[in-house]
mmCIF file of C-alpha atoms in Angstrom:
data_model
loop_
_atom_site.group_PDB
_atom_site.id
_atom_site.type_symbol
_atom_site.label_atom_id
_atom_site.label_comp_id
_atom_site.label_asym_id
_atom_site.label_seq_id
_atom_site.Cartn_x
_atom_site.Cartn_y
_atom_site.Cartn_z
ATOM 1 C CA UNK A 490 -147.516 -70.867 54.917
ATOM 2 C CA UNK A 491 -146.614 -74.279 53.561
ATOM 3 C CA UNK A 492 -147.896 -77.831 53.065
ATOM 4 C CA UNK A 493 -146.111 -81.163 52.697
ATOM 5 C CA UNK A 494 -147.586 -83.699 50.257
ATOM 6 C CA UNK A 495 -146.596 -87.331 50.680
ATOM 7 C CA UNK A 496 -146.843 -88.898 47.216
ATOM 8 C CA UNK A 497 -146.057 -92.284 45.746
ATOM 9 C CA UNK A 498 -142.833 -90.817 44.338
ATOM 10 C CA UNK A 499 -141.706 -88.938 47.446
ATOM 11 C CA UNK A 500 -142.448 -85.861 49.538
ATOM 12 C CA UNK A 501 -143.146 -82.415 48.100
ATOM 13 C CA UNK A 502 -143.156 -79.186 50.131
ATOM 14 C CA UNK A 503 -145.250 -76.337 48.701
ATOM 15 C CA UNK A 504 -144.912 -72.733 49.876
ATOM 16 C CA UNK A 505 -148.200 -70.861 49.372
ATOM 17 C CA UNK A 506 -148.566 -67.253 48.205
ATOM 18 C CA UNK A 507 -151.291 -66.319 50.688
ATOM 19 C CA UNK A 508 -150.528 -62.603 50.304
ATOM 20 C CA UNK A 509 -151.420 -62.742 46.587
ATOM 21 C CA UNK A 510 -154.266 -65.299 46.467
ATOM 22 C CA UNK A 511 -155.610 -65.436 50.035
ATOM 23 C CA UNK A 512 -158.960 -67.100 49.333
ATOM 24 C CA UNK A 513 -157.524 -69.733 46.985
ATOM 25 C CA UNK A 514 -154.746 -70.520 49.489
ATOM 26 C CA UNK A 515 -157.278 -70.781 52.322
ATOM 27 C CA UNK A 516 -159.330 -73.179 50.196
ATOM 28 C CA UNK A 517 -156.269 -75.306 49.397
ATOM 29 C CA UNK A 518 -154.846 -75.510 52.911
ATOM 30 C CA UNK A 519 -158.213 -76.256 54.522
ATOM 31 C CA UNK A 520 -158.823 -79.043 51.984
ATOM 32 C CA UNK A 521 -155.485 -80.450 53.101
ATOM 33 C CA UNK A 522 -156.604 -80.134 56.718
ATOM 34 C CA UNK A 523 -159.754 -82.227 56.171
ATOM 35 C CA UNK A 524 -157.627 -84.792 54.256
ATOM 36 C CA UNK A 525 -159.596 -84.165 51.072
ATOM 37 C CA UNK A 526 -156.556 -84.832 48.886
ATOM 38 C CA UNK A 527 -155.610 -88.144 50.480
ATOM 39 C CA UNK A 528 -155.655 -90.934 47.838
ATOM 40 C CA UNK A 529 -156.156 -88.481 44.972
ATOM 41 C CA UNK A 530 -154.283 -89.665 41.878
ATOM 42 C CA UNK A 531 -152.210 -87.699 39.418
ATOM 43 C CA UNK A 532 -154.700 -88.472 36.667
ATOM 44 C CA UNK A 533 -153.025 -86.351 33.979
ATOM 45 C CA UNK A 534 -149.268 -86.064 33.509
ATOM 46 C CA UNK A 535 -147.752 -84.410 30.427
ATOM 47 C CA UNK A 536 -143.987 -84.276 30.135
ATOM 48 C CA UNK A 537 -142.831 -80.721 29.602
ATOM 49 C CA UNK A 538 -146.210 -79.404 30.716
ATOM 50 C CA UNK A 539 -148.089 -80.162 33.974
ATOM 51 C CA UNK A 540 -149.073 -82.908 36.428
ATOM 52 C CA UNK A 541 -152.718 -82.552 37.489
ATOM 53 C CA UNK A 542 -154.420 -83.953 40.616
ATOM 54 C CA UNK A 543 -156.861 -82.984 43.385
ATOM 55 C CA UNK A 544 -159.957 -84.758 42.039
ATOM 56 C CA UNK A 545 -161.433 -87.512 44.279
ATOM 57 C CA UNK A 546 -162.988 -89.055 41.168
ATOM 58 C CA UNK A 547 -159.518 -89.218 39.566
ATOM 59 C CA UNK A 548 -160.808 -88.316 36.111
ATOM 60 C CA UNK A 549 -160.880 -84.516 36.122
ATOM 61 C CA UNK A 550 -164.642 -84.177 36.495
ATOM 62 C CA UNK A 551 -164.954 -83.768 40.280
ATOM 63 C CA UNK A 552 -163.719 -81.750 43.196
ATOM 64 C CA UNK A 553 -165.302 -78.922 45.167
ATOM 65 C CA UNK A 554 -164.095 -76.146 47.442
ATOM 66 C CA UNK A 555 -163.795 -76.505 51.198
ATOM 67 C CA UNK A 556 -166.759 -74.185 51.722
ATOM 68 C CA UNK A 557 -169.154 -76.853 50.482
ATOM 69 C CA UNK A 558 -167.881 -79.113 53.275
ATOM 70 C CA UNK A 559 -168.866 -76.594 55.944
ATOM 71 C CA UNK A 560 -172.203 -76.418 57.731
ATOM 72 C CA UNK A 561 -174.218 -74.738 56.376
ATOM 73 C CA UNK A 562 -172.874 -75.497 52.924
ATOM 74 C CA UNK A 563 -171.190 -72.702 51.036
ATOM 75 C CA UNK A 564 -170.218 -72.258 47.414
ATOM 76 C CA UNK A 565 -168.830 -75.269 45.579
ATOM 77 C CA UNK A 566 -166.413 -73.109 43.599
ATOM 78 C CA UNK A 567 -164.443 -69.931 44.236
ATOM 79 C CA UNK A 568 -163.580 -67.122 41.869
ATOM 80 C CA UNK A 569 -160.080 -66.905 40.345
ATOM 81 C CA UNK A 570 -157.495 -64.575 41.863
ATOM 82 C CA UNK A 571 -155.268 -63.715 38.938
ATOM 83 C CA UNK A 572 -152.115 -61.784 39.784
ATOM 84 C CA UNK A 573 -149.931 -59.841 37.394
ATOM 85 C CA UNK A 574 -146.939 -60.287 39.707
ATOM 86 C CA UNK A 575 -146.801 -64.098 39.445
ATOM 87 C CA UNK A 576 -146.026 -66.211 36.406
ATOM 88 C CA UNK A 577 -145.715 -69.849 35.333
ATOM 89 C CA UNK A 578 -142.151 -69.175 34.253
ATOM 90 C CA UNK A 579 -140.569 -71.556 36.767
ATOM 91 C CA UNK A 580 -140.895 -75.319 37.111
ATOM 92 C CA UNK A 581 -142.799 -76.364 40.225
ATOM 93 C CA UNK A 582 -145.423 -73.609 40.094
ATOM 94 C CA UNK A 583 -148.696 -74.746 41.700
ATOM 95 C CA UNK A 584 -151.981 -73.415 40.301
ATOM 96 C CA UNK A 585 -155.662 -74.138 40.737
ATOM 97 C CA UNK A 586 -157.423 -75.680 37.750
ATOM 98 C CA UNK A 587 -160.601 -74.179 36.332
ATOM 99 C CA UNK A 588 -163.449 -76.588 36.899
ATOM 100 C CA UNK A 589 -165.383 -78.364 34.145
ATOM 101 C CA UNK A 590 -167.921 -79.956 36.498
ATOM 102 C CA UNK A 591 -170.524 -77.247 35.915
ATOM 103 C CA UNK A 592 -171.034 -74.954 32.938
ATOM 104 C CA UNK A 593 -171.706 -72.027 35.272
ATOM 105 C CA UNK A 594 -168.435 -72.722 37.067
ATOM 106 C CA UNK A 595 -166.288 -73.057 33.977
ATOM 107 C CA UNK A 596 -164.111 -70.184 35.122
ATOM 108 C CA UNK A 597 -164.051 -71.039 38.830
ATOM 109 C CA UNK A 598 -161.841 -73.192 41.046
ATOM 110 C CA UNK A 599 -162.777 -76.210 43.139
ATOM 111 C CA UNK A 600 -160.147 -78.567 44.520
ATOM 112 C CA UNK A 601 -158.149 -79.580 41.445
ATOM 113 C CA UNK A 602 -154.673 -78.177 40.981
ATOM 114 C CA UNK A 603 -151.629 -78.795 38.815
ATOM 115 C CA UNK A 604 -147.856 -78.527 39.166
ATOM 116 C CA UNK A 605 -145.811 -77.327 36.217
ATOM 117 C CA UNK A 606 -143.102 -79.728 35.040
ATOM 118 C CA UNK A 607 -141.170 -77.254 32.888
ATOM 119 C CA UNK A 608 -140.055 -73.628 32.784
ATOM 120 C CA UNK A 609 -141.470 -70.827 30.638
ATOM 121 C CA UNK A 610 -145.143 -71.861 30.588
ATOM 122 C CA UNK A 611 -146.127 -68.218 30.587
ATOM 123 C CA UNK A 612 -149.091 -68.761 28.257
ATOM 124 C CA UNK A 613 -150.925 -70.122 31.334
ATOM 125 C CA UNK A 614 -150.710 -66.709 32.997
ATOM 126 C CA UNK A 615 -154.022 -64.919 33.384
ATOM 127 C CA UNK A 616 -156.008 -68.159 33.141
ATOM 128 C CA UNK A 617 -155.209 -70.064 36.329
ATOM 129 C CA UNK A 618 -154.722 -68.815 39.871
ATOM 130 C CA UNK A 619 -151.164 -69.377 41.072
ATOM 131 C CA UNK A 620 -151.228 -70.382 44.743
ATOM 132 C CA UNK A 621 -147.658 -71.518 45.450
ATOM 133 C CA UNK A 622 -144.434 -73.117 44.366
ATOM 134 C CA UNK A 623 -142.615 -76.371 45.090
ATOM 135 C CA UNK A 624 -139.573 -75.570 47.243
ATOM 136 C CA UNK A 625 -138.607 -79.081 48.368
ATOM 137 C CA UNK A 626 -138.885 -82.306 46.390
ATOM 138 C CA UNK A 627 -138.060 -81.187 42.864
ATOM 139 C CA UNK A 628 -136.717 -84.698 42.225
ATOM 140 C CA UNK A 629 -140.325 -85.909 42.541
ATOM 141 C CA UNK A 630 -141.244 -83.668 39.620
ATOM 142 C CA UNK A 631 -138.452 -85.271 37.577
ATOM 143 C CA UNK A 632 -139.913 -88.726 38.257
ATOM 144 C CA UNK A 633 -143.402 -87.501 37.393
ATOM 145 C CA UNK A 634 -142.183 -86.079 34.098
ATOM 146 C CA UNK A 635 -140.607 -89.409 33.120
ATOM 147 C CA UNK A 636 -143.571 -91.632 34.008
ATOM 148 C CA UNK A 637 -145.187 -93.655 31.223
ATOM 149 C CA UNK A 638 -148.695 -92.508 30.172
ATOM 150 C CA UNK A 639 -151.358 -93.595 27.694
ATOM 151 C CA UNK A 640 -152.845 -91.571 24.850
ATOM 152 C CA UNK A 641 -154.979 -89.583 27.318
ATOM 153 C CA UNK A 642 -151.906 -88.729 29.425
ATOM 154 C CA UNK A 643 -153.072 -90.961 32.282
ATOM 155 C CA UNK A 644 -150.131 -92.748 33.942
ATOM 156 C CA UNK A 645 -150.072 -96.528 33.616
ATOM 157 C CA UNK A 646 -148.832 -96.757 37.196
ATOM 158 C CA UNK A 647 -151.026 -95.318 39.913
ATOM 159 C CA UNK A 648 -149.368 -92.213 41.401
ATOM 160 C CA UNK A 649 -151.312 -90.687 44.244
ATOM 161 C CA UNK A 650 -151.159 -88.270 47.151
ATOM 162 C CA UNK A 651 -151.010 -90.505 50.182
ATOM 163 C CA UNK A 652 -151.164 -87.882 52.897
ATOM 164 C CA UNK A 653 -151.023 -84.116 53.491
ATOM 165 C CA UNK A 654 -149.276 -82.392 56.410
ATOM 166 C CA UNK A 655 -149.812 -78.698 57.154
ATOM 167 C CA UNK A 656 -146.542 -77.080 58.193
ATOM 168 C CA UNK A 657 -147.915 -73.577 58.763
ATOM 169 C CA UNK A 658 -151.509 -72.346 58.634
ATOM 170 C CA UNK A 659 -152.171 -68.676 59.537
ATOM 171 C CA UNK A 660 -155.873 -68.839 58.670
ATOM 172 C CA UNK A 661 -158.730 -69.410 61.077
ATOM 173 C CA UNK A 662 -161.169 -72.168 60.159
ATOM 174 C CA UNK A 663 -164.236 -70.912 58.239
ATOM 175 C CA UNK A 664 -167.624 -71.049 60.026
ATOM 176 C CA UNK A 665 -169.019 -74.569 60.215
ATOM 177 C CA UNK A 666 -165.653 -76.134 59.368
ATOM 178 C CA UNK A 667 -165.658 -79.923 60.034
ATOM 179 C CA UNK A 668 -163.384 -80.674 62.983
ATOM 180 C CA UNK A 669 -163.175 -84.484 62.957
ATOM 181 C CA UNK A 670 -161.278 -85.299 59.753
ATOM 182 C CA UNK A 671 -159.421 -88.626 60.048
ATOM 183 C CA UNK A 672 -157.245 -89.850 57.220
ATOM 184 C CA UNK A 673 -159.154 -92.182 54.898
ATOM 185 C CA UNK A 674 -158.339 -95.854 54.804
ATOM 186 C CA UNK A 675 -156.384 -97.140 51.771
ATOM 187 C CA UNK A 676 -158.553 -98.164 48.854
ATOM 188 C CA UNK A 677 -159.476 -101.833 49.076
ATOM 189 C CA UNK A 678 -158.707 -102.339 45.397
ATOM 190 C CA UNK A 679 -155.083 -101.322 45.909
ATOM 191 C CA UNK A 680 -154.509 -101.608 49.692
ATOM 192 C CA UNK A 681 -150.741 -101.376 49.363
ATOM 193 C CA UNK A 682 -150.570 -98.496 46.931
ATOM 194 C CA UNK A 683 -150.529 -95.781 49.594
ATOM 195 C CA UNK A 684 -147.515 -97.386 51.250
ATOM 196 C CA UNK A 685 -145.298 -98.393 48.361
ATOM 197 C CA UNK A 686 -144.980 -98.203 44.607
ATOM 198 C CA UNK A 687 -144.725 -101.215 42.336
ATOM 199 C CA UNK A 688 -140.960 -100.781 42.101
ATOM 200 C CA UNK A 689 -140.504 -101.054 45.869
ATOM 201 C CA UNK A 690 -142.412 -104.329 46.324
ATOM 202 C CA UNK A 691 -141.459 -107.757 45.057
ATOM 203 C CA UNK A 692 -144.403 -109.531 43.477
ATOM 204 C CA UNK A 693 -142.793 -112.905 44.212
ATOM 205 C CA UNK A 694 -142.568 -112.273 47.961
ATOM 206 C CA UNK A 695 -145.028 -113.913 50.330
ATOM 207 C CA UNK A 696 -147.591 -111.989 52.358
ATOM 208 C CA UNK A 697 -145.420 -111.906 55.471
ATOM 209 C CA UNK A 698 -142.428 -110.541 53.583
ATOM 210 C CA UNK A 699 -144.540 -107.907 51.833
ATOM 211 C CA UNK A 700 -146.071 -106.808 55.152
ATOM 212 C CA UNK A 701 -142.597 -106.468 56.685
ATOM 213 C CA UNK A 702 -141.351 -104.480 53.697
ATOM 214 C CA UNK A 703 -144.395 -102.189 53.818
ATOM 215 C CA UNK A 704 -143.759 -101.443 57.488
ATOM 216 C CA UNK A 705 -140.127 -100.598 56.741
ATOM 217 C CA UNK A 706 -141.105 -98.283 53.891
ATOM 218 C CA UNK A 707 -143.650 -96.508 56.053
ATOM 219 C CA UNK A 708 -141.071 -95.981 58.811
ATOM 220 C CA UNK A 709 -138.539 -94.637 56.288
ATOM 221 C CA UNK A 710 -141.019 -92.164 54.839
ATOM 222 C CA UNK A 711 -142.117 -90.962 58.273
ATOM 223 C CA UNK A 712 -138.476 -90.423 59.251
ATOM 224 C CA UNK A 713 -137.873 -88.526 56.017
ATOM 225 C CA UNK A 714 -140.918 -86.326 56.589
ATOM 226 C CA UNK A 715 -139.802 -85.486 60.130
ATOM 227 C CA UNK A 716 -136.316 -84.640 58.884
ATOM 228 C CA UNK A 717 -137.689 -82.274 56.240
ATOM 229 C CA UNK A 718 -139.860 -80.545 58.837
ATOM 230 C CA UNK A 719 -136.825 -80.122 61.131
ATOM 231 C CA UNK A 720 -134.858 -78.667 58.234
ATOM 232 C CA UNK A 721 -137.592 -76.142 57.470
ATOM 233 C CA UNK A 722 -137.849 -74.899 61.062
ATOM 234 C CA UNK A 723 -134.059 -74.703 61.344
ATOM 235 C CA UNK A 724 -133.317 -77.509 63.823
ATOM 236 C CA UNK A 725 -131.007 -79.316 61.388
ATOM 237 C CA UNK A 726 -128.987 -78.049 58.479
ATOM 238 C CA UNK A 727 -130.107 -80.574 55.872
ATOM 239 C CA UNK A 728 -132.678 -83.369 55.763
ATOM 240 C CA UNK A 729 -130.051 -85.550 54.065
ATOM 241 C CA UNK A 730 -127.479 -84.921 56.793
ATOM 242 C CA UNK A 731 -126.095 -88.269 57.987
ATOM 243 C CA UNK A 732 -123.692 -89.245 60.778
ATOM 244 C CA UNK A 733 -120.081 -89.709 59.642
ATOM 245 C CA UNK A 734 -119.186 -93.291 58.797
ATOM 246 C CA UNK A 735 -115.634 -93.065 60.164
ATOM 247 C CA UNK A 736 -116.526 -92.228 63.793
ATOM 248 C CA UNK A 737 -117.122 -94.707 66.634
ATOM 249 C CA UNK A 738 -119.117 -94.018 69.777
ATOM 250 C CA UNK A 739 -117.748 -95.591 72.985
ATOM 251 C CA UNK A 740 -119.645 -95.691 76.278
ATOM 252 C CA UNK A 741 -119.342 -97.278 79.743
ATOM 253 C CA UNK A 742 -115.760 -96.070 80.015
ATOM 254 C CA UNK A 743 -113.851 -96.039 83.258
ATOM 255 C CA UNK A 744 -113.744 -92.467 84.669
ATOM 256 C CA UNK A 745 -109.933 -92.658 84.670
ATOM 257 C CA UNK A 746 -109.769 -93.373 80.933
ATOM 258 C CA UNK A 747 -108.658 -90.325 78.952
ATOM 259 C CA UNK A 748 -108.592 -89.447 75.262
ATOM 260 C CA UNK A 749 -104.864 -90.231 74.985
ATOM 261 C CA UNK A 750 -105.534 -93.735 76.278
ATOM 262 C CA UNK A 751 -108.192 -94.339 73.632
ATOM 263 C CA UNK A 752 -105.909 -93.048 70.891
ATOM 264 C CA UNK A 753 -103.164 -95.478 71.926
ATOM 265 C CA UNK A 754 -105.600 -98.405 72.063
ATOM 266 C CA UNK A 755 -107.400 -97.717 68.771
ATOM 267 C CA UNK A 756 -104.394 -96.514 66.779
ATOM 268 C CA UNK A 757 -103.498 -100.106 65.952
ATOM 269 C CA UNK A 758 -106.434 -100.138 63.539
ATOM 270 C CA UNK A 759 -105.363 -96.928 61.789
ATOM 271 C CA UNK A 760 -104.653 -93.262 62.299
ATOM 272 C CA UNK A 761 -107.280 -91.838 64.639
ATOM 273 C CA UNK A 762 -108.231 -89.056 67.040
ATOM 274 C CA UNK A 763 -110.125 -89.652 70.290
ATOM 275 C CA UNK A 764 -112.179 -87.447 72.555
ATOM 276 C CA UNK A 765 -113.684 -88.178 75.986
ATOM 277 C CA UNK A 766 -116.463 -85.869 77.111
ATOM 278 C CA UNK A 767 -116.293 -84.195 80.555
ATOM 279 C CA UNK A 768 -118.751 -82.303 82.704
ATOM 280 C CA UNK A 769 -118.462 -78.571 81.999
ATOM 281 C CA UNK A 770 -118.689 -77.620 85.704
ATOM 282 C CA UNK A 771 -116.958 -80.374 87.643
ATOM 283 C CA UNK A 772 -114.618 -81.622 84.930
ATOM 284 C CA UNK A 773 -115.515 -85.247 85.708
ATOM 285 C CA UNK A 774 -115.589 -87.754 82.870
ATOM 286 C CA UNK A 775 -119.033 -88.563 81.473
ATOM 287 C CA UNK A 776 -117.739 -92.068 80.662
ATOM 288 C CA UNK A 777 -118.306 -91.880 76.942
ATOM 289 C CA UNK A 778 -116.453 -90.509 73.960
ATOM 290 C CA UNK A 779 -115.737 -90.696 70.234
ATOM 291 C CA UNK A 780 -112.928 -92.053 68.083
ATOM 292 C CA UNK A 781 -112.528 -90.663 64.566
ATOM 293 C CA UNK A 782 -110.567 -92.623 61.950
ATOM 294 C CA UNK A 783 -109.202 -91.451 58.635
ATOM 295 C CA UNK A 784 -111.065 -94.119 56.673
ATOM 296 C CA UNK A 785 -114.300 -96.060 56.923
ATOM 297 C CA UNK A 786 -112.462 -99.410 56.630
ATOM 298 C CA UNK A 787 -110.346 -98.721 59.729
ATOM 299 C CA UNK A 788 -113.481 -97.727 61.607
ATOM 300 C CA UNK A 789 -115.308 -100.938 60.700
ATOM 301 C CA UNK A 790 -112.332 -103.087 61.673
ATOM 302 C CA UNK A 791 -112.078 -101.347 65.044
ATOM 303 C CA UNK A 792 -115.796 -101.846 65.685
ATOM 304 C CA UNK A 793 -115.698 -105.610 65.144
ATOM 305 C CA UNK A 794 -112.570 -106.010 67.295
ATOM 306 C CA UNK A 795 -113.274 -103.607 70.168
ATOM 307 C CA UNK A 796 -116.992 -104.013 70.849
ATOM 308 C CA UNK A 797 -117.398 -105.472 74.385
ATOM 309 C CA UNK A 798 -113.644 -105.217 74.960
ATOM 310 C CA UNK A 799 -112.254 -104.521 78.455
ATOM 311 C CA UNK A 800 -110.552 -101.122 78.909
ATOM 312 C CA UNK A 801 -109.294 -100.157 82.384
ATOM 313 C CA UNK A 802 -111.322 -102.933 84.039
ATOM 314 C CA UNK A 803 -114.518 -101.821 82.282
ATOM 315 C CA UNK A 804 -116.302 -103.713 79.501
ATOM 316 C CA UNK A 805 -117.089 -100.958 77.044
ATOM 317 C CA UNK A 806 -119.742 -100.791 74.354
ATOM 318 C CA UNK A 807 -118.698 -99.643 70.886
ATOM 319 C CA UNK A 808 -121.059 -98.608 68.096
ATOM 320 C CA UNK A 809 -121.064 -96.384 65.032
ATOM 321 C CA UNK A 810 -121.772 -92.769 65.890
ATOM 322 C CA UNK A 811 -125.265 -91.432 65.299
ATOM 323 C CA UNK A 812 -124.386 -87.838 66.164
ATOM 324 C CA UNK A 813 -124.482 -85.039 63.583
ATOM 325 C CA UNK A 814 -123.657 -82.305 66.093
ATOM 326 C CA UNK A 815 -120.282 -81.551 64.534
ATOM 327 C CA UNK A 816 -121.754 -81.223 61.045
ATOM 328 C CA UNK A 817 -124.629 -79.125 62.357
ATOM 329 C CA UNK A 818 -122.294 -76.853 64.327
ATOM 330 C CA UNK A 819 -120.182 -76.325 61.203
ATOM 331 C CA UNK A 820 -123.333 -75.476 59.235
ATOM 332 C CA UNK A 821 -124.434 -72.965 61.865
ATOM 333 C CA UNK A 822 -121.030 -71.292 61.917
ATOM 334 C CA UNK A 823 -121.024 -71.059 58.114
ATOM 335 C CA UNK A 824 -124.525 -69.535 58.075
ATOM 336 C CA UNK A 825 -123.663 -67.012 60.780
ATOM 337 C CA UNK A 826 -120.534 -66.024 58.880
ATOM 338 C CA UNK A 827 -122.442 -65.605 55.615
ATOM 339 C CA UNK A 828 -125.193 -63.574 57.306
ATOM 340 C CA UNK A 829 -122.633 -61.365 59.039
ATOM 341 C CA UNK A 830 -120.670 -60.749 55.850
ATOM 342 C CA UNK A 831 -123.830 -59.950 53.903
ATOM 343 C CA UNK A 832 -125.125 -57.494 56.463
ATOM 344 C CA UNK A 833 -121.715 -55.915 57.014
ATOM 345 C CA UNK A 834 -121.119 -55.265 53.323
ATOM 346 C CA UNK A 835 -124.552 -53.675 52.979
ATOM 347 C CA UNK A 836 -123.749 -50.995 55.534
ATOM 348 C CA UNK A 837 -123.178 -47.622 53.889
ATOM 349 C CA UNK A 838 -122.306 -44.937 56.497
ATOM 350 C CA UNK A 839 -122.294 -41.367 55.218
ATOM 351 C CA UNK A 840 -118.959 -40.014 54.043
ATOM 352 C CA UNK A 841 -117.348 -36.812 55.280
ATOM 353 C CA UNK A 842 -117.297 -35.620 51.688
ATOM 354 C CA UNK A 843 -121.097 -35.625 51.749
ATOM 355 C CA UNK A 844 -121.275 -33.651 55.006
ATOM 356 C CA UNK A 845 -121.750 -30.203 53.421
ATOM 357 C CA UNK A 846 -124.730 -31.451 51.386
ATOM 358 C CA UNK A 847 -126.204 -33.392 54.272
ATOM 359 C CA UNK A 848 -125.727 -30.860 57.068
ATOM 360 C CA UNK A 849 -126.123 -27.611 55.177
ATOM 361 C CA UNK A 850 -123.840 -24.765 56.139
ATOM 362 C CA UNK A 851 -122.131 -26.450 59.110
ATOM 363 C CA UNK A 852 -118.420 -25.870 59.514
ATOM 364 C CA UNK A 853 -115.870 -28.667 58.941
ATOM 365 C CA UNK A 854 -115.569 -29.550 62.637
ATOM 366 C CA UNK A 855 -119.321 -29.457 63.180
ATOM 367 C CA UNK A 856 -119.950 -31.557 60.078
ATOM 368 C CA UNK A 857 -117.357 -34.112 61.211
ATOM 369 C CA UNK A 858 -119.001 -34.381 64.634
ATOM 370 C CA UNK A 859 -122.483 -34.753 63.092
ATOM 371 C CA UNK A 860 -121.131 -37.345 60.672
ATOM 372 C CA UNK A 861 -119.628 -39.297 63.582
ATOM 373 C CA UNK A 862 -122.918 -39.293 65.476
ATOM 374 C CA UNK A 863 -124.751 -40.524 62.365
ATOM 375 C CA UNK A 864 -122.299 -43.402 61.930
ATOM 376 C CA UNK A 865 -122.724 -44.347 65.601
ATOM 377 C CA UNK A 866 -126.504 -44.356 65.202
ATOM 378 C CA UNK A 867 -126.256 -46.496 62.031
ATOM 379 C CA UNK A 868 -124.006 -48.916 63.890
ATOM 380 C CA UNK A 869 -126.549 -49.283 66.666
ATOM 381 C CA UNK A 870 -129.416 -49.912 64.270
ATOM 382 C CA UNK A 871 -127.796 -52.007 61.531
ATOM 383 C CA UNK A 872 -124.719 -53.745 62.871
ATOM 384 C CA UNK A 873 -125.273 -57.501 63.409
ATOM 385 C CA UNK A 874 -122.424 -57.635 65.924
ATOM 386 C CA UNK A 875 -122.593 -54.927 68.569
ATOM 387 C CA UNK A 876 -119.054 -55.302 69.876
ATOM 388 C CA UNK A 877 -117.668 -54.509 66.394
ATOM 389 C CA UNK A 878 -119.614 -51.249 66.363
ATOM 390 C CA UNK A 879 -118.298 -50.347 69.823
ATOM 391 C CA UNK A 880 -114.745 -51.097 68.768
ATOM 392 C CA UNK A 881 -115.102 -48.900 65.692
ATOM 393 C CA UNK A 882 -116.419 -46.023 67.815
ATOM 394 C CA UNK A 883 -113.528 -46.276 70.276
ATOM 395 C CA UNK A 884 -110.923 -46.261 67.505
ATOM 396 C CA UNK A 885 -112.580 -43.336 65.777
ATOM 397 C CA UNK A 886 -112.669 -41.353 69.016
ATOM 398 C CA UNK A 887 -109.003 -41.940 69.812
ATOM 399 C CA UNK A 888 -107.968 -41.041 66.305
ATOM 400 C CA UNK A 889 -109.880 -37.762 66.324
ATOM 401 C CA UNK A 890 -108.604 -36.813 69.777
ATOM 402 C CA UNK A 891 -105.033 -37.483 68.647
ATOM 403 C CA UNK A 892 -105.450 -35.252 65.634
#
């Protein structure tokens, strides 16, 4: 159960502890679903303490629960769900703030929440309901901690939540939950604030240049958000994974052109290795391939010289590679190896020395046979690689027969 917050300083992914504070987490994730947090500012930021937001009034006096937004209206505030198993000991802990909007609700939660900016804030335990923890985007917390604030800890620069994206929601909508919840339009007083911070826009630029820059920033942030989602669901190894800068992609090749031919042609720009892709069934060339150089400079020189060049009576197209398949394959192999090693080392089959205790008064031969059957059963249930278990059983059987 997780939510992605798009803020003025970057994206933050929060994993929610729905098994510990189910009602508070339901309230938080459903508020995100109706876009209640869009345009909410971080109205209080204290370095070494917390960054507080979630109030549409942006002053700490507003904010209600999602149940008030349902039809018929429910309670404006929910009761705390304090857990003894969670603590504010780690930076990035997300907790609901007790409301000050109503004296009767002084110990209840509405929509406001805070994110801790330092470790060991354990004196907050038992007062606020912990609902989650920041797992991605800790650099955003560093920028929040360093922002300039006034005497009331309000940042001089507007820092707001631009948008919320629900990555996983196991809860059903409460009765009367509003279904049509479009994202609000940017505030007319600061129409560009939701798209860029003051540092990213040039005040001296004309309106056309600013509009172009805003569109570029929006596209970059959308691409970043999609990459982080793909990383979380396991489709890519890292959101920051980039194509190698020393590899060229070549297409529209002649079917007779082979990898050795490309190596001979491109080796004049520097040491390189080439590969032409072929159909796995027929073996026919797919008419495209890759050339990998030892340095980025050689790759750039080859691109400028060989783009639109004629190779084997074909005018080829050359561009920098956009593929990360090799990096992703290496990441998958490394993860599989680590998972296999971890699971393999955790296996603890019973020893023959323990057979008398485990199998009572069985004789040595009977205990050995029972021990062998137990190991085989453990292999079937625990072994991550079945063929290894089979191989171990065969070797054990031959050894015992020989003896």
